[in-house]
Amino acid sequence: DAGVIQSPRHEVTEMGQEVTLRCKPISGHNSLFWYRQTMMRGLELLIYFNNNVPIDDSGMPEDRFSAKMPNASFSTLKIQPSEPRDSAVYFCASSSSQGGNTEAFFGQGTRLTVV
Amino acid sequence: ELKVEQNPLFLSMQEGKNYTIYCNYSTTSDRLYWYRQDPGKSLESLFVLLSNGAVKQEGRLMASLDTKARLSTLHITAAVHDLSATYFCAVSIYNQGGKLIFGQGTELSVKP
């Protein structure tokens, strides 16, 4: 398996624009996590899905952020409108609860810069 | 609310020395993980600890778990420069769908 695949790897956008980050989890994994990493706040869990259903979105900073998982092999994180304080590295991770081992595997991340 | 706290947050070591990173968490958890992150890179899984008293070792790193104390340790033996990275512990809660919460990370720098 190619692992968790995120796109784009880098995104530079102007304030006010819509940004969509994409994630393809590892095939067969049934949990998917979106994290944001900044120097100030570390790794923050934004939202996670179990079997394509959002379980906990309490980490989503505000209404400008939304996430979807229309099927088991694809998820998006959208920011609209984007602001400079959204600049961060966004990671997607997936895991499997089969067999009790929920080790999460991370994608390479999307480095977002909002100017 | 589950909180995961690591200490120290920064650690500068000399090669050949031993040290321990601590990870405390605030509520009952099913499993504990240790990850490594190199600068500008993603997170790499190091260890998965599933039960009280679990101990795992890989090279110069050894992780242990005490669920009663809600404490995990990552012990570094005879550090080498290649171990320089940021180390994270993370805790999952099974009855919350496997929600995975990370500590702040410990930035380790091993100097010759």
GROMACS .gro file of N, CA and C in nm, chain A residues 9 31 33 35 37 42-43 45 48 50 55-56 58 91 97 100-109 111, chain B residues 31 33 35 37 40-43 45-46 48 50 88 92-94 96-104 107:
model
  156
    9ARG      N    1   0.080   1.899  -0.156
    9ARG     CA    2   0.184   1.899  -0.052
    9ARG      C    3   0.208   2.039   0.001
   31SER      N    4  -1.083   0.437   1.026
   31SER     CA    5  -1.081   0.565   1.099
   31SER      C    6  -0.990   0.663   1.026
   33PHE      N    7  -0.834   1.073   1.056
   33PHE     CA    8  -0.812   1.189   1.143
   33PHE      C    9  -0.755   1.304   1.062
   35TYR      N   10  -0.543   1.649   1.147
   35TYR     CA   11  -0.469   1.724   1.249
   35TYR      C   12  -0.412   1.850   1.187
   37GLN      N   13  -0.087   2.119   1.266
   37GLN     CA   14   0.035   2.134   1.346
   37GLN      C   15   0.091   2.274   1.328
   42GLY      N   16   0.110   2.308   1.864
   42GLY     CA   17   0.143   2.167   1.851
   42GLY      C   18   0.048   2.095   1.756
   43LEU      N   19   0.024   1.968   1.784
   43LEU     CA   20  -0.065   1.884   1.701
   43LEU      C   21  -0.205   1.889   1.759
   45LEU      N   22  -0.605   1.785   1.710
   45LEU     CA   23  -0.701   1.704   1.639
   45LEU      C   24  -0.819   1.792   1.599
   48TYR      N   25  -1.237   1.369   1.349
   48TYR     CA   26  -1.209   1.235   1.304
   48TYR      C   27  -1.336   1.161   1.267
   50ASN      N   28  -1.516   0.776   1.175
   50ASN     CA   29  -1.514   0.632   1.193
   50ASN      C   30  -1.617   0.574   1.096
   55ILE      N   31  -1.721   1.159   1.398
   55ILE     CA   32  -1.747   1.120   1.536
   55ILE      C   33  -1.731   1.239   1.630
   56ASP      N   34  -1.629   1.318   1.605
   56ASP     CA   35  -1.600   1.429   1.696
   56ASP      C   36  -1.536   1.541   1.615
   58SER      N   37  -1.515   1.854   1.753
   58SER     CA   38  -1.500   1.960   1.853
   58SER      C   39  -1.370   2.038   1.836
   91PHE      N   40  -0.219   1.751   0.867
   91PHE     CA   41  -0.193   1.609   0.848
   91PHE      C   42  -0.325   1.532   0.847
   97SER      N   43  -0.941  -0.036   1.329
   97SER     CA   44  -0.977  -0.092   1.460
   97SER      C   45  -0.990  -0.243   1.452
  100GLY      N   46  -0.809  -0.481   1.714
  100GLY     CA   47  -0.778  -0.405   1.833
  100GLY      C   48  -0.659  -0.311   1.823
  101ASN      N   49  -0.587  -0.311   1.716
  101ASN     CA   50  -0.470  -0.224   1.703
  101ASN      C   51  -0.508  -0.101   1.625
  102THR      N   52  -0.512   0.014   1.693
  102THR     CA   53  -0.555   0.136   1.626
  102THR      C   54  -0.439   0.230   1.597
  103GLU      N   55  -0.322   0.173   1.569
  103GLU     CA   56  -0.207   0.256   1.532
  103GLU      C   57  -0.243   0.342   1.412
  104ALA      N   58  -0.217   0.471   1.420
  104ALA     CA   59  -0.248   0.563   1.312
  104ALA      C   60  -0.126   0.587   1.225
  105PHE      N   61  -0.149   0.588   1.095
  105PHE     CA   62  -0.043   0.616   0.998
  105PHE      C   63  -0.072   0.751   0.935
  106PHE      N   64   0.033   0.831   0.926
  106PHE     CA   65   0.019   0.969   0.882
  106PHE      C   66   0.059   0.987   0.737
  107GLY      N   67  -0.012   1.079   0.670
  107GLY     CA   68   0.032   1.125   0.540
  107GLY      C   69   0.147   1.223   0.554
  108GLN      N   70   0.196   1.270   0.439
  108GLN     CA   71   0.311   1.359   0.438
  108GLN      C   72   0.275   1.502   0.475
  109GLY      N   73   0.147   1.531   0.484
  109GLY     CA   74   0.105   1.664   0.525
  109GLY      C   75   0.089   1.760   0.410
  111ARG      N   76   0.137   2.165   0.362
  111ARG     CA   77   0.183   2.290   0.422
  111ARG      C   78   0.104   2.405   0.360
  146ARG      N   79  -0.482   0.246   2.474
  146ARG     CA   80  -0.351   0.221   2.420
  146ARG      C   81  -0.270   0.350   2.410
  148TYR      N   82   0.081   0.534   2.224
  148TYR     CA   83   0.169   0.528   2.109
  148TYR      C   84   0.284   0.627   2.125
  150TYR      N   85   0.556   0.831   1.869
  150TYR     CA   86   0.587   0.866   1.731
  150TYR      C   87   0.714   0.951   1.729
  152GLN      N   88   0.910   1.248   1.482
  152GLN     CA   89   0.897   1.341   1.369
  152GLN      C   90   1.029   1.412   1.345
  155GLY      N   91   1.033   1.901   0.931
  155GLY     CA   92   0.973   1.912   0.799
  155GLY      C   93   0.914   1.784   0.746
  156LYS      N   94   0.909   1.681   0.829
  156LYS     CA   95   0.859   1.551   0.784
  156LYS      C   96   0.731   1.513   0.856
  157SER      N   97   0.679   1.397   0.819
  157SER     CA   98   0.559   1.346   0.881
  157SER      C   99   0.593   1.271   1.009
  158LEU      N  100   0.492   1.214   1.070
  158LEU     CA  101   0.511   1.139   1.194
  158LEU      C  102   0.526   0.991   1.161
  160SER      N  103   0.547   0.606   1.326
  160SER     CA  104   0.513   0.528   1.445
  160SER      C  105   0.635   0.452   1.495
  161LEU      N  106   0.658   0.460   1.626
  161LEU     CA  107   0.768   0.387   1.688
  161LEU      C  108   0.717   0.266   1.767
  163VAL      N  109   0.367   0.081   1.990
  163VAL     CA  110   0.228   0.073   2.034
  163VAL      C  111   0.228  -0.007   2.163
  165LEU      N  112  -0.007  -0.168   2.457
  165LEU     CA  113  -0.148  -0.207   2.467
  165LEU      C  114  -0.194  -0.240   2.608
  203PHE      N  115   0.671   1.227   2.007
  203PHE     CA  116   0.536   1.250   2.057
  203PHE      C  117   0.482   1.121   2.118
  207SER      N  118  -0.516   0.688   2.288
  207SER     CA  119  -0.646   0.670   2.223
  207SER      C  120  -0.749   0.621   2.324
  208ILE      N  121  -0.872   0.654   2.292
  208ILE     CA  122  -0.985   0.616   2.378
  208ILE      C  123  -1.080   0.533   2.293
  209TYR      N  124  -1.084   0.405   2.323
  209TYR     CA  125  -1.157   0.314   2.236
  209TYR      C  126  -1.306   0.346   2.230
  211GLN      N  127  -1.449   0.609   2.245
  211GLN     CA  128  -1.475   0.732   2.171
  211GLN      C  129  -1.433   0.714   2.027
  212GLY      N  130  -1.448   0.593   1.979
  212GLY     CA  131  -1.418   0.566   1.839
  212GLY      C  132  -1.272   0.573   1.805
  213GLY      N  133  -1.187   0.554   1.906
  213GLY     CA  134  -1.044   0.556   1.879
  213GLY      C  135  -0.986   0.695   1.869
  214LYS      N  136  -1.053   0.792   1.931
  214LYS     CA  137  -1.001   0.930   1.931
  214LYS      C  138  -0.857   0.931   1.979
  215LEU      N  139  -0.770   0.995   1.905
  215LEU     CA  140  -0.625   0.991   1.928
  215LEU      C  141  -0.575   1.130   1.960
  216ILE      N  142  -0.526   1.147   2.083
  216ILE     CA  143  -0.481   1.278   2.130
  216ILE      C  144  -0.331   1.273   2.155
  217PHE      N  145  -0.261   1.377   2.109
  217PHE     CA  146  -0.115   1.382   2.118
  217PHE      C  147  -0.068   1.473   2.231
  218GLY      N  148   0.047   1.440   2.286
  218GLY     CA  149   0.118   1.530   2.375
  218GLY      C  150   0.184   1.642   2.296
  219GLN      N  151   0.252   1.731   2.369
  219GLN     CA  152   0.310   1.850   2.305
  219GLN      C  153   0.434   1.817   2.224
  222GLU      N  154   1.134   1.782   2.193
  222GLU     CA  155   1.236   1.804   2.090
  222GLU      C  156   1.371   1.762   2.145
   0.00000   0.00000   0.00000
